[in-house]
XYZ file of C-alpha atoms in Angstrom:
340
model
C -159.655 -7.199 -43.984
C -163.463 -7.454 -44.254
C -163.984 -10.688 -42.328
C -164.041 -11.598 -38.653
C -162.358 -14.984 -38.533
C -162.993 -17.543 -35.813
C -160.119 -19.904 -35.092
C -160.042 -23.325 -33.449
C -159.749 -21.990 -29.914
C -162.730 -19.677 -30.501
C -164.895 -22.664 -31.359
C -163.527 -24.578 -28.380
C -164.474 -21.697 -26.092
C -168.019 -21.645 -27.485
C -168.393 -25.429 -27.134
C -167.317 -25.250 -23.485
C -169.712 -22.373 -22.813
C -172.656 -24.161 -24.440
C -171.946 -27.348 -22.485
C -171.821 -25.391 -19.232
C -175.005 -23.541 -20.234
C -176.781 -26.816 -20.996
C -175.726 -28.504 -17.723
C -176.490 -25.406 -15.661
C -179.999 -25.122 -17.079
C -180.662 -28.845 -16.515
C -179.861 -28.458 -12.813
C -181.774 -25.185 -12.599
C -184.873 -26.716 -14.194
C -184.686 -29.823 -12.013
C -184.318 -27.925 -8.720
C -187.060 -25.477 -9.737
C -189.664 -28.091 -10.786
C -188.369 -31.113 -8.799
C -189.169 -33.289 -11.799
C -187.381 -34.758 -14.818
C -188.367 -33.284 -18.188
C -186.722 -34.869 -21.228
C -188.502 -32.281 -23.432
C -186.843 -29.434 -21.522
C -183.424 -31.069 -21.158
C -182.930 -32.526 -24.618
C -185.080 -30.322 -26.860
C -185.790 -26.857 -25.478
C -182.350 -26.139 -23.990
C -180.508 -27.343 -27.146
C -182.841 -25.150 -29.233
C -181.887 -22.134 -27.102
C -178.233 -23.009 -27.764
C -178.987 -23.151 -31.510
C -180.645 -19.747 -31.124
C -177.454 -18.341 -29.566
C -175.339 -19.784 -32.387
C -177.703 -18.261 -34.973
C -177.538 -14.878 -33.226
C -173.720 -15.012 -33.120
C -173.439 -15.669 -36.848
C -176.032 -12.988 -37.587
C -174.129 -10.391 -35.525
C -170.879 -11.434 -37.240
C -172.500 -10.963 -40.660
C -173.995 -7.574 -39.724
C -170.665 -6.249 -38.420
C -168.713 -7.527 -41.441
C -171.239 -6.154 -43.941
C -172.497 -2.860 -42.553
C -169.729 -1.774 -40.172
C -166.471 -3.016 -41.749
C -167.402 -3.098 -45.441
C -169.978 -0.327 -45.977
C -169.426 1.661 -42.729
C -173.150 2.394 -42.515
C -174.168 2.851 -38.865
C -177.825 3.415 -39.729
C -178.032 0.100 -41.611
C -176.049 -1.604 -38.845
C -178.524 -0.446 -36.213
C -181.707 -0.920 -38.280
C -180.939 -4.355 -39.723
C -179.364 -5.416 -36.435
C -182.533 -4.645 -34.433
C -184.744 -6.284 -37.071
C -182.567 -9.415 -37.116
C -182.545 -9.685 -33.319
C -186.341 -9.432 -33.306
C -186.865 -11.900 -36.191
C -184.530 -14.568 -34.767
C -185.859 -14.130 -31.243
C -189.495 -14.260 -32.416
C -189.003 -17.432 -34.515
C -187.306 -19.319 -31.692
C -189.860 -17.999 -29.177
C -192.699 -19.438 -31.251
C -190.792 -22.694 -31.696
C -190.014 -23.217 -28.017
C -193.230 -21.786 -26.585
C -195.843 -23.196 -28.963
C -194.720 -25.501 -31.796
C -192.759 -27.974 -29.659
C -195.302 -28.445 -26.832
C -198.568 -27.868 -28.810
C -197.763 -28.158 -32.493
C -199.396 -24.820 -33.318
C -199.273 -21.145 -32.318
C -201.838 -19.666 -29.927
C -201.883 -16.267 -31.558
C -204.474 -14.950 -29.134
C -201.980 -15.306 -26.283
C -199.396 -13.080 -27.916
C -198.991 -9.556 -26.482
C -199.312 -6.395 -28.552
C -196.932 -5.837 -31.457
C -194.725 -3.257 -29.645
C -194.434 -5.509 -26.598
C -193.674 -8.533 -28.816
C -190.908 -6.636 -30.633
C -189.446 -5.283 -27.402
C -189.587 -8.669 -25.659
C -187.893 -10.595 -28.487
C -185.183 -8.004 -29.104
C -184.398 -7.971 -25.388
C -184.499 -11.779 -25.203
C -182.083 -12.077 -28.133
C -179.682 -9.599 -26.530
C -179.747 -11.498 -23.221
C -179.223 -14.864 -24.924
C -176.288 -13.756 -27.041
C -174.610 -11.367 -24.581
C -172.538 -13.898 -22.613
C -171.093 -15.878 -25.575
C -170.514 -12.587 -27.389
C -168.631 -11.106 -24.430
C -166.532 -14.271 -24.046
C -165.771 -14.509 -27.743
C -164.868 -10.879 -28.378
C -163.041 -10.688 -25.053
C -160.874 -13.570 -26.223
C -160.402 -11.960 -29.651
C -159.240 -8.749 -27.949
C -156.829 -10.742 -25.751
C -155.451 -12.508 -28.842
C -155.105 -9.148 -30.583
C -153.101 -7.737 -27.661
C -150.874 -10.827 -27.651
C -150.259 -10.503 -31.394
C -149.574 -6.805 -31.001
C -147.034 -7.486 -28.238
C -145.369 -10.199 -30.336
C -145.116 -7.860 -33.328
C -143.663 -5.157 -31.084
C -141.051 -7.575 -29.726
C -140.177 -8.714 -33.250
C -139.819 -5.093 -34.327
C -137.549 -4.378 -31.347
C -135.375 -7.394 -32.174
C -135.068 -6.211 -35.770
C -134.135 -2.678 -34.691
C -131.548 -4.044 -32.247
C -129.967 -6.113 -35.015
C -129.808 -3.032 -37.227
C -128.139 -1.028 -34.457
C -125.606 -3.807 -33.786
C -124.862 -3.951 -37.511
C -124.112 -0.210 -37.411
C -121.915 -0.574 -34.313
C -119.497 -3.182 -35.684
C -118.400 -1.294 -38.859
C -118.138 1.893 -36.781
C -115.673 0.236 -34.383
C -113.762 -1.357 -37.282
C -113.392 2.028 -38.956
C -111.728 3.549 -35.882
C -109.540 0.471 -35.317
C -108.189 0.569 -38.878
C -107.390 4.261 -38.472
C -105.430 3.369 -35.347
C -103.366 0.726 -37.162
C -102.718 3.183 -39.984
C -101.318 5.687 -37.484
C -99.156 3.053 -35.734
C -97.436 2.020 -38.963
C -95.832 5.465 -39.285
C -93.928 5.542 -35.978
C -94.248 2.308 -33.960
C -92.032 -0.764 -33.858
C -92.951 -4.044 -35.501
C -93.411 -5.698 -32.113
C -95.754 -2.950 -30.932
C -97.850 -3.234 -34.083
C -98.044 -7.022 -33.715
C -99.110 -6.720 -30.083
C -101.681 -4.125 -31.013
C -103.113 -6.346 -33.745
C -103.137 -9.276 -31.312
C -105.193 -7.289 -28.803
C -107.425 -6.035 -31.568
C -107.994 -9.626 -32.688
C -108.914 -10.538 -29.118
C -111.471 -7.756 -29.134
C -113.000 -8.980 -32.365
C -113.095 -12.560 -31.095
C -115.161 -11.226 -28.218
C -117.431 -9.276 -30.565
C -117.929 -12.326 -32.777
C -118.599 -14.495 -29.738
C -121.291 -12.070 -28.537
C -122.666 -11.112 -31.959
C -126.066 -12.661 -31.223
C -126.195 -11.504 -27.605
C -127.880 -8.198 -26.929
C -126.763 -8.057 -23.288
C -123.523 -9.272 -21.674
C -122.289 -9.412 -18.105
C -120.667 -6.349 -16.581
C -117.634 -8.477 -15.748
C -117.159 -9.325 -19.432
C -117.519 -5.680 -20.432
C -114.887 -4.624 -17.888
C -112.487 -7.253 -19.238
C -113.143 -5.901 -22.732
C -112.445 -2.369 -21.479
C -109.057 -3.413 -20.034
C -108.161 -4.816 -23.438
C -109.233 -1.622 -25.165
C -107.265 0.542 -22.694
C -104.078 -1.105 -23.991
C -104.968 -0.264 -27.583
C -105.561 3.381 -26.729
C -102.434 3.725 -24.599
C -100.336 2.120 -27.339
C -101.503 4.514 -29.987
C -101.480 7.747 -27.993
C -98.504 6.998 -25.714
C -100.009 8.099 -22.417
C -102.291 10.895 -23.588
C -105.253 9.088 -22.055
C -105.608 7.742 -18.552
C -108.350 5.357 -17.428
C -109.316 4.321 -13.925
C -112.060 1.880 -12.934
C -113.499 2.678 -9.490
C -115.588 -0.152 -8.051
C -118.017 1.123 -5.425
C -120.054 -2.078 -5.467
C -119.842 -5.678 -6.546
C -120.923 -6.214 -10.133
C -122.250 -9.757 -9.792
C -125.409 -10.509 -11.815
C -125.322 -7.103 -13.522
C -125.499 -6.658 -17.289
C -125.029 -4.076 -20.027
C -125.962 -3.870 -23.699
C -123.195 -5.620 -25.615
C -120.340 -3.184 -26.329
C -121.846 -0.362 -24.220
C -118.682 0.324 -22.231
C -116.516 0.102 -25.339
C -118.742 2.675 -27.066
C -118.442 5.010 -24.063
C -114.631 4.771 -23.999
C -114.460 5.210 -27.754
C -116.500 8.372 -27.407
C -113.892 9.834 -25.023
C -111.085 9.200 -27.495
C -113.025 10.519 -30.483
C -113.917 13.837 -28.903
C -110.925 14.717 -26.728
C -107.222 15.248 -27.361
C -104.503 15.781 -24.741
C -103.080 19.316 -24.912
C -100.438 21.374 -23.129
C -99.342 18.397 -21.076
C -102.835 17.836 -19.677
C -103.996 14.235 -19.911
C -107.507 13.219 -20.848
C -108.509 11.348 -17.701
C -111.494 9.063 -17.493
C -112.908 7.569 -14.313
C -115.379 4.699 -14.631
C -117.435 4.449 -11.443
C -119.190 1.105 -10.908
C -122.212 1.960 -8.757
C -125.185 -0.064 -7.565
C -127.575 0.643 -10.432
C -125.401 2.361 -13.021
C -121.938 3.052 -14.406
C -120.725 6.670 -14.506
C -118.100 7.387 -17.155
C -116.567 10.796 -16.350
C -113.866 12.470 -18.408
C -112.355 15.950 -18.475
C -112.865 17.845 -21.707
C -110.235 19.232 -24.046
C -110.616 22.360 -26.132
C -109.713 20.627 -29.364
C -112.263 20.138 -32.097
C -113.789 16.634 -32.151
C -112.138 14.099 -34.393
C -113.972 12.789 -37.422
C -117.105 10.942 -36.284
C -120.220 9.503 -37.873
C -122.207 10.498 -34.756
C -123.823 7.092 -34.447
C -122.143 5.589 -31.365
C -123.942 7.195 -28.424
C -127.166 7.678 -30.366
C -127.322 3.975 -31.165
C -126.516 3.102 -27.561
C -129.408 5.278 -26.376
C -131.790 3.510 -28.732
C -130.547 0.087 -27.660
C -131.208 0.925 -24.008
C -134.740 2.014 -24.849
C -135.447 -1.103 -26.894
C -133.865 -3.570 -24.465
C -135.093 -2.286 -21.115
C -136.993 0.962 -21.692
C -134.238 2.764 -19.777
C -132.535 6.044 -20.563
C -128.814 6.624 -20.830
C -128.066 9.995 -19.235
C -125.659 12.443 -20.871
C -124.336 15.339 -18.769
C -122.211 17.809 -20.720
C -120.813 20.793 -18.826
C -117.819 23.088 -19.364
C -115.223 20.890 -17.667
C -116.579 17.333 -17.748
C -118.508 14.985 -19.964
C -120.471 12.322 -18.055
C -122.268 9.239 -19.312
C -124.529 7.323 -16.951
C -125.161 3.774 -18.174
C -127.976 1.945 -16.336
C -127.085 -1.568 -15.235
C -129.538 -4.254 -16.288
C -130.905 -7.207 -14.347
C -131.744 -10.441 -16.131
C -135.045 -11.939 -15.023
C -135.183 -15.701 -15.471
């Protein structure tokens, strides 16, 4: 993009500044001279405002042409200084001589170096405040746009991660039903499917929600415990330990389900030893602790915990801790607070 565009609010800001500048200088002139001067109030001050507008458009043109388009710093500096002098000198002659006298008193002008220095400095002083206000606002707008784009990108990434989560859970659920068909009764299979349907009703109900209440997640976990116990006939044992109340606490949607699913995927009961999982509800986090088996992990796409980590980072810039030692595997899920 080779152009610096001014929008409606930019022009509104400049209009407000010029009005304030005009009124301020009227009062300053009146209190300094103690007299009313229509020439000063309605001619000279407006001309200085026109000078500022001219300088703004000149600086805009110089930046667009020699900085953005041609990237020539020497031309930017040289033409910029010349333009500041030329504009300042023309308006100086207009305000100082042509308006009050109708001609220029050339003999009163200082030496050429002093004239150049004075008019360049005068132009910089005149344009500095509107320039600072305008580009300060443009920078603020840029930061707002950048933040909005970042939020939109996060929302898109979250939707992608949720889209990966749902098929992943469905894949494991269908494998469970396939296993049940071989050895379970018709009533057991029907009850399993009924609980599975309840789970999917919940997932559909929360499909557009990135965070859900801890209470809802715990209810979902109780439902999922039944599905696991039905399939594995007591190989897994789950216990929820509530150290604190969980009112007004939230989790990424499906976070607890993903954690429980991870236990089942990577551990198998052996030699009469159950896979036990304790879910500790603490003040600021949930600790999911399970003993480890020596069996090789079941088939896994490896996306569950990785996606959950990314969702935590995108939603709240928090980190899900994973502690993996010889005897235990621990997940620490930060609890979220919703700010109204």
